[in-house]
């Protein structure tokens, strides 16, 4: 236990909550991505776990930096927070977003990980400092991406199927 005595308590709590959030994200999102592959027989459950682990890590490693920066410092004016407010507010955001994800997953309710953490951080900032601390243009930009992404993907798919209606092979 000597190792843990040198680590500040908020850091230990943050590590535990990060694992909790990662578990909640996995419980919520991996089934969406891998359920059809396992259900169709294209992958075994073990194969799906390996594929999910590889691509979840690759996505976080290769593309996660920008997202992390936005979540970490783009939505709130951090200069208005003192050190303790920031630490405990972010811990509360992790705990609340993770708990929301676990609860929704338990009851089979569709929920977005991004909506959960963005809402938790905006809520923490609005309560701790006031609504003026929230960078509303950045929050609006994030919210608009939730609308435009599915519309663009759907439009692309409609365009593809319109120009290639017979290039969709059927399985026997």
PDB file of C-alpha atoms in Angstrom:
ATOM      1  CA  UNK A   1       0.000   0.000   0.000  1.00  0.00           C
ATOM      2  CA  UNK A   2       3.006   2.287   0.166  1.00  0.00           C
ATOM      3  CA  UNK A   3       2.661   2.960  -3.575  1.00  0.00           C
ATOM      4  CA  UNK A   4      -0.836   4.417  -3.187  1.00  0.00           C
ATOM      5  CA  UNK A   5       0.115   6.652  -0.271  1.00  0.00           C
ATOM      6  CA  UNK A   6       2.187   8.849  -2.614  1.00  0.00           C
ATOM      7  CA  UNK A   7      -0.675   9.403  -5.064  1.00  0.00           C
ATOM      8  CA  UNK A   8      -3.106  12.259  -4.335  1.00  0.00           C
ATOM      9  CA  UNK A   9      -6.627  11.066  -3.522  1.00  0.00           C
ATOM     10  CA  UNK A  10      -8.310  13.040  -6.361  1.00  0.00           C
ATOM     11  CA  UNK A  11      -5.974  11.338  -8.845  1.00  0.00           C
ATOM     12  CA  UNK A  12      -6.904   7.879  -7.531  1.00  0.00           C
ATOM     13  CA  UNK A  13     -10.586   8.771  -7.708  1.00  0.00           C
ATOM     14  CA  UNK A  14     -10.098  10.125 -11.251  1.00  0.00           C
ATOM     15  CA  UNK A  15      -8.426   6.870 -12.321  1.00  0.00           C
ATOM     16  CA  UNK A  16     -11.266   4.789 -10.859  1.00  0.00           C
ATOM     17  CA  UNK A  17     -13.894   7.013 -12.470  1.00  0.00           C
ATOM     18  CA  UNK A  18     -12.043   6.886 -15.800  1.00  0.00           C
ATOM     19  CA  UNK A  19     -12.179   3.081 -15.704  1.00  0.00           C
ATOM     20  CA  UNK A  20     -15.856   3.282 -14.715  1.00  0.00           C
ATOM     21  CA  UNK A  21     -16.586   5.619 -17.624  1.00  0.00           C
ATOM     22  CA  UNK A  22     -14.623   3.406 -20.031  1.00  0.00           C
ATOM     23  CA  UNK A  23     -16.597   0.385 -18.847  1.00  0.00           C
ATOM     24  CA  UNK A  24     -19.861   2.303 -19.276  1.00  0.00           C
ATOM     25  CA  UNK A  25     -18.867   3.398 -22.779  1.00  0.00           C
ATOM     26  CA  UNK A  26     -17.950  -0.165 -23.702  1.00  0.00           C
ATOM     27  CA  UNK A  27     -21.195  -1.542 -22.290  1.00  0.00           C
ATOM     28  CA  UNK A  28     -23.194   1.055 -24.192  1.00  0.00           C
ATOM     29  CA  UNK A  29     -21.390   1.358 -27.520  1.00  0.00           C
ATOM     30  CA  UNK A  30     -19.667  -1.912 -28.369  1.00  0.00           C
ATOM     31  CA  UNK A  31     -22.924  -3.837 -28.668  1.00  0.00           C
ATOM     32  CA  UNK A  32     -24.139  -1.301 -31.231  1.00  0.00           C
ATOM     33  CA  UNK A  33     -21.017  -1.706 -33.330  1.00  0.00           C
ATOM     34  CA  UNK A  34     -20.494  -5.449 -32.962  1.00  0.00           C
ATOM     35  CA  UNK A  35     -24.005  -6.842 -32.456  1.00  0.00           C
ATOM     36  CA  UNK A  36     -24.749  -7.204 -36.151  1.00  0.00           C
ATOM     37  CA  UNK A  37     -21.390  -8.839 -36.860  1.00  0.00           C
ATOM     38  CA  UNK A  38     -21.895 -11.426 -34.132  1.00  0.00           C
ATOM     39  CA  UNK A  39     -25.591 -11.877 -34.894  1.00  0.00           C
ATOM     40  CA  UNK A  40     -24.928 -12.548 -38.574  1.00  0.00           C
ATOM     41  CA  UNK A  41     -22.186 -15.033 -37.768  1.00  0.00           C
ATOM     42  CA  UNK A  42     -19.466 -12.954 -39.420  1.00  0.00           C
ATOM     43  CA  UNK A  43     -17.571 -12.799 -36.102  1.00  0.00           C
ATOM     44  CA  UNK A  44     -17.548 -14.875 -32.961  1.00  0.00           C
ATOM     45  CA  UNK A  45     -18.005 -13.084 -29.654  1.00  0.00           C
ATOM     46  CA  UNK A  46     -14.279 -13.485 -28.957  1.00  0.00           C
ATOM     47  CA  UNK A  47     -13.407 -12.117 -32.388  1.00  0.00           C
ATOM     48  CA  UNK A  48     -15.751  -9.173 -31.876  1.00  0.00           C
ATOM     49  CA  UNK A  49     -14.092  -8.374 -28.550  1.00  0.00           C
ATOM     50  CA  UNK A  50     -10.662  -8.381 -30.196  1.00  0.00           C
ATOM     51  CA  UNK A  51     -11.817  -6.242 -33.138  1.00  0.00           C
ATOM     52  CA  UNK A  52     -13.601  -3.821 -30.796  1.00  0.00           C
ATOM     53  CA  UNK A  53     -10.552  -3.512 -28.540  1.00  0.00           C
ATOM     54  CA  UNK A  54      -8.245  -2.797 -31.480  1.00  0.00           C
ATOM     55  CA  UNK A  55     -10.470  -0.217 -33.133  1.00  0.00           C
ATOM     56  CA  UNK A  56     -11.661   1.456 -29.920  1.00  0.00           C
ATOM     57  CA  UNK A  57      -8.021   1.939 -28.919  1.00  0.00           C
ATOM     58  CA  UNK A  58      -7.008   3.077 -32.420  1.00  0.00           C
ATOM     59  CA  UNK A  59      -9.853   5.596 -32.556  1.00  0.00           C
ATOM     60  CA  UNK A  60      -9.030   7.009 -29.142  1.00  0.00           C
ATOM     61  CA  UNK A  61      -5.302   7.110 -29.878  1.00  0.00           C
ATOM     62  CA  UNK A  62      -5.457   8.524 -33.410  1.00  0.00           C
ATOM     63  CA  UNK A  63      -8.487  10.813 -33.264  1.00  0.00           C
ATOM     64  CA  UNK A  64      -9.174  11.323 -29.582  1.00  0.00           C
ATOM     65  CA  UNK A  65      -6.812  14.229 -28.924  1.00  0.00           C
ATOM     66  CA  UNK A  66      -8.968  16.897 -30.547  1.00  0.00           C
ATOM     67  CA  UNK A  67     -12.113  15.590 -28.885  1.00  0.00           C
ATOM     68  CA  UNK A  68     -10.374  15.448 -25.514  1.00  0.00           C
ATOM     69  CA  UNK A  69      -9.122  19.020 -25.884  1.00  0.00           C
ATOM     70  CA  UNK A  70     -12.620  20.254 -26.701  1.00  0.00           C
ATOM     71  CA  UNK A  71     -14.180  18.405 -23.775  1.00  0.00           C
ATOM     72  CA  UNK A  72     -11.355  19.358 -21.420  1.00  0.00           C
ATOM     73  CA  UNK A  73     -11.093  23.064 -22.155  1.00  0.00           C
ATOM     74  CA  UNK A  74     -13.353  24.133 -25.015  1.00  0.00           C
ATOM     75  CA  UNK A  75     -16.770  24.143 -23.368  1.00  0.00           C
ATOM     76  CA  UNK A  76     -16.060  26.134 -20.200  1.00  0.00           C
ATOM     77  CA  UNK A  77     -14.047  29.233 -19.389  1.00  0.00           C
ATOM     78  CA  UNK A  78     -11.500  27.500 -17.169  1.00  0.00           C
ATOM     79  CA  UNK A  79     -10.069  30.803 -15.923  1.00  0.00           C
ATOM     80  CA  UNK A  80     -13.237  31.274 -13.858  1.00  0.00           C
ATOM     81  CA  UNK A  81     -12.676  28.024 -11.949  1.00  0.00           C
ATOM     82  CA  UNK A  82     -10.325  27.513  -9.054  1.00  0.00           C
ATOM     83  CA  UNK A  83      -8.296  24.314  -8.830  1.00  0.00           C
ATOM     84  CA  UNK A  84     -10.645  22.471  -6.472  1.00  0.00           C
ATOM     85  CA  UNK A  85     -13.769  23.408  -8.442  1.00  0.00           C
ATOM     86  CA  UNK A  86     -12.179  22.068 -11.604  1.00  0.00           C
ATOM     87  CA  UNK A  87     -10.988  18.828 -10.005  1.00  0.00           C
ATOM     88  CA  UNK A  88     -14.215  17.973  -8.227  1.00  0.00           C
ATOM     89  CA  UNK A  89     -16.428  19.247 -11.030  1.00  0.00           C
ATOM     90  CA  UNK A  90     -14.707  17.029 -13.579  1.00  0.00           C
ATOM     91  CA  UNK A  91     -14.862  14.076 -11.165  1.00  0.00           C
ATOM     92  CA  UNK A  92     -18.586  14.682 -10.718  1.00  0.00           C
ATOM     93  CA  UNK A  93     -18.996  14.931 -14.501  1.00  0.00           C
ATOM     94  CA  UNK A  94     -17.269  11.575 -15.013  1.00  0.00           C
ATOM     95  CA  UNK A  95     -19.331   9.945 -12.277  1.00  0.00           C
ATOM     96  CA  UNK A  96     -22.650  11.329 -13.508  1.00  0.00           C
ATOM     97  CA  UNK A  97     -22.026  10.581 -17.189  1.00  0.00           C
ATOM     98  CA  UNK A  98     -20.870   7.045 -16.373  1.00  0.00           C
ATOM     99  CA  UNK A  99     -23.874   6.428 -14.138  1.00  0.00           C
ATOM    100  CA  UNK A 100     -26.270   7.751 -16.775  1.00  0.00           C
ATOM    101  CA  UNK A 101     -24.693   5.457 -19.385  1.00  0.00           C
ATOM    102  CA  UNK A 102     -24.880   2.411 -17.107  1.00  0.00           C
ATOM    103  CA  UNK A 103     -28.492   3.141 -16.177  1.00  0.00           C
ATOM    104  CA  UNK A 104     -29.565   3.623 -19.784  1.00  0.00           C
ATOM    105  CA  UNK A 105     -27.662   0.528 -20.892  1.00  0.00           C
ATOM    106  CA  UNK A 106     -29.223  -1.538 -18.101  1.00  0.00           C
ATOM    107  CA  UNK A 107     -32.701  -0.642 -19.301  1.00  0.00           C
ATOM    108  CA  UNK A 108     -31.835  -0.939 -23.006  1.00  0.00           C
ATOM    109  CA  UNK A 109     -32.319   2.756 -23.698  1.00  0.00           C
ATOM    110  CA  UNK A 110     -30.391   4.325 -26.571  1.00  0.00           C
ATOM    111  CA  UNK A 111     -28.094   7.070 -25.335  1.00  0.00           C
ATOM    112  CA  UNK A 112     -25.056   8.881 -26.648  1.00  0.00           C
ATOM    113  CA  UNK A 113     -21.807   8.896 -24.710  1.00  0.00           C
ATOM    114  CA  UNK A 114     -21.009  12.323 -26.110  1.00  0.00           C
ATOM    115  CA  UNK A 115     -24.361  13.758 -25.044  1.00  0.00           C
ATOM    116  CA  UNK A 116     -23.789  12.383 -21.556  1.00  0.00           C
ATOM    117  CA  UNK A 117     -20.355  13.888 -20.956  1.00  0.00           C
ATOM    118  CA  UNK A 118     -21.101  17.194 -22.707  1.00  0.00           C
ATOM    119  CA  UNK A 119     -24.277  17.588 -20.664  1.00  0.00           C
ATOM    120  CA  UNK A 120     -22.451  16.718 -17.443  1.00  0.00           C
ATOM    121  CA  UNK A 121     -19.674  19.250 -18.054  1.00  0.00           C
ATOM    122  CA  UNK A 122     -22.046  22.017 -19.170  1.00  0.00           C
ATOM    123  CA  UNK A 123     -24.207  21.304 -16.123  1.00  0.00           C
ATOM    124  CA  UNK A 124     -21.210  21.399 -13.803  1.00  0.00           C
ATOM    125  CA  UNK A 125     -20.013  24.709 -15.256  1.00  0.00           C
ATOM    126  CA  UNK A 126     -23.448  26.301 -15.136  1.00  0.00           C
ATOM    127  CA  UNK A 127     -23.993  25.248 -11.517  1.00  0.00           C
ATOM    128  CA  UNK A 128     -20.472  25.928 -10.212  1.00  0.00           C
ATOM    129  CA  UNK A 129     -19.912  29.311 -11.847  1.00  0.00           C
ATOM    130  CA  UNK A 130     -22.999  30.306 -13.775  1.00  0.00           C
ATOM    131  CA  UNK A 131     -24.207  30.064 -17.332  1.00  0.00           C
ATOM    132  CA  UNK A 132     -21.761  32.764 -18.410  1.00  0.00           C
ATOM    133  CA  UNK A 133     -18.903  30.299 -17.863  1.00  0.00           C
ATOM    134  CA  UNK A 134     -20.253  28.030 -20.598  1.00  0.00           C
ATOM    135  CA  UNK A 135     -18.809  28.600 -24.065  1.00  0.00           C
ATOM    136  CA  UNK A 136     -22.207  28.467 -25.762  1.00  0.00           C
ATOM    137  CA  UNK A 137     -20.895  28.840 -29.337  1.00  0.00           C
ATOM    138  CA  UNK A 138     -18.706  25.732 -28.806  1.00  0.00           C
ATOM    139  CA  UNK A 139     -21.607  23.826 -27.222  1.00  0.00           C
ATOM    140  CA  UNK A 140     -23.805  24.842 -30.177  1.00  0.00           C
ATOM    141  CA  UNK A 141     -21.106  23.644 -32.588  1.00  0.00           C
ATOM    142  CA  UNK A 142     -21.019  20.278 -30.805  1.00  0.00           C
ATOM    143  CA  UNK A 143     -24.820  20.020 -30.783  1.00  0.00           C
ATOM    144  CA  UNK A 144     -25.023  20.891 -34.481  1.00  0.00           C
ATOM    145  CA  UNK A 145     -22.604  18.059 -35.228  1.00  0.00           C
ATOM    146  CA  UNK A 146     -25.094  15.683 -33.601  1.00  0.00           C
ATOM    147  CA  UNK A 147     -27.642  16.802 -36.189  1.00  0.00           C
ATOM    148  CA  UNK A 148     -25.467  17.217 -39.274  1.00  0.00           C
ATOM    149  CA  UNK A 149     -23.503  13.954 -38.954  1.00  0.00           C
ATOM    150  CA  UNK A 150     -26.491  11.601 -39.369  1.00  0.00           C
ATOM    151  CA  UNK A 151     -27.973  13.822 -42.075  1.00  0.00           C
ATOM    152  CA  UNK A 152     -24.728  13.805 -44.064  1.00  0.00           C
ATOM    153  CA  UNK A 153     -24.289  10.051 -43.606  1.00  0.00           C
ATOM    154  CA  UNK A 154     -27.890   9.387 -44.640  1.00  0.00           C
ATOM    155  CA  UNK A 155     -27.586  11.705 -47.633  1.00  0.00           C
ATOM    156  CA  UNK A 156     -24.397   9.984 -48.722  1.00  0.00           C
ATOM    157  CA  UNK A 157     -26.071   6.575 -48.452  1.00  0.00           C
ATOM    158  CA  UNK A 158     -29.125   7.707 -50.428  1.00  0.00           C
ATOM    159  CA  UNK A 159     -26.839   9.138 -53.116  1.00  0.00           C
ATOM    160  CA  UNK A 160     -24.811   5.924 -53.244  1.00  0.00           C
ATOM    161  CA  UNK A 161     -27.868   3.687 -53.521  1.00  0.00           C
ATOM    162  CA  UNK A 162     -29.464   5.972 -56.118  1.00  0.00           C
ATOM    163  CA  UNK A 163     -26.472   5.727 -58.442  1.00  0.00           C
ATOM    164  CA  UNK A 164     -25.595   2.098 -57.677  1.00  0.00           C
ATOM    165  CA  UNK A 165     -28.923   0.320 -57.154  1.00  0.00           C
ATOM    166  CA  UNK A 166     -27.730  -2.993 -58.578  1.00  0.00           C
ATOM    167  CA  UNK A 167     -24.260  -3.092 -57.026  1.00  0.00           C
ATOM    168  CA  UNK A 168     -25.570  -4.388 -53.716  1.00  0.00           C
ATOM    169  CA  UNK A 169     -24.811  -8.123 -53.726  1.00  0.00           C
ATOM    170  CA  UNK A 170     -27.323 -10.445 -52.106  1.00  0.00           C
ATOM    171  CA  UNK A 171     -26.258 -13.338 -49.898  1.00  0.00           C
ATOM    172  CA  UNK A 172     -27.690 -16.794 -50.562  1.00  0.00           C
TER     173      UNK A 172
END
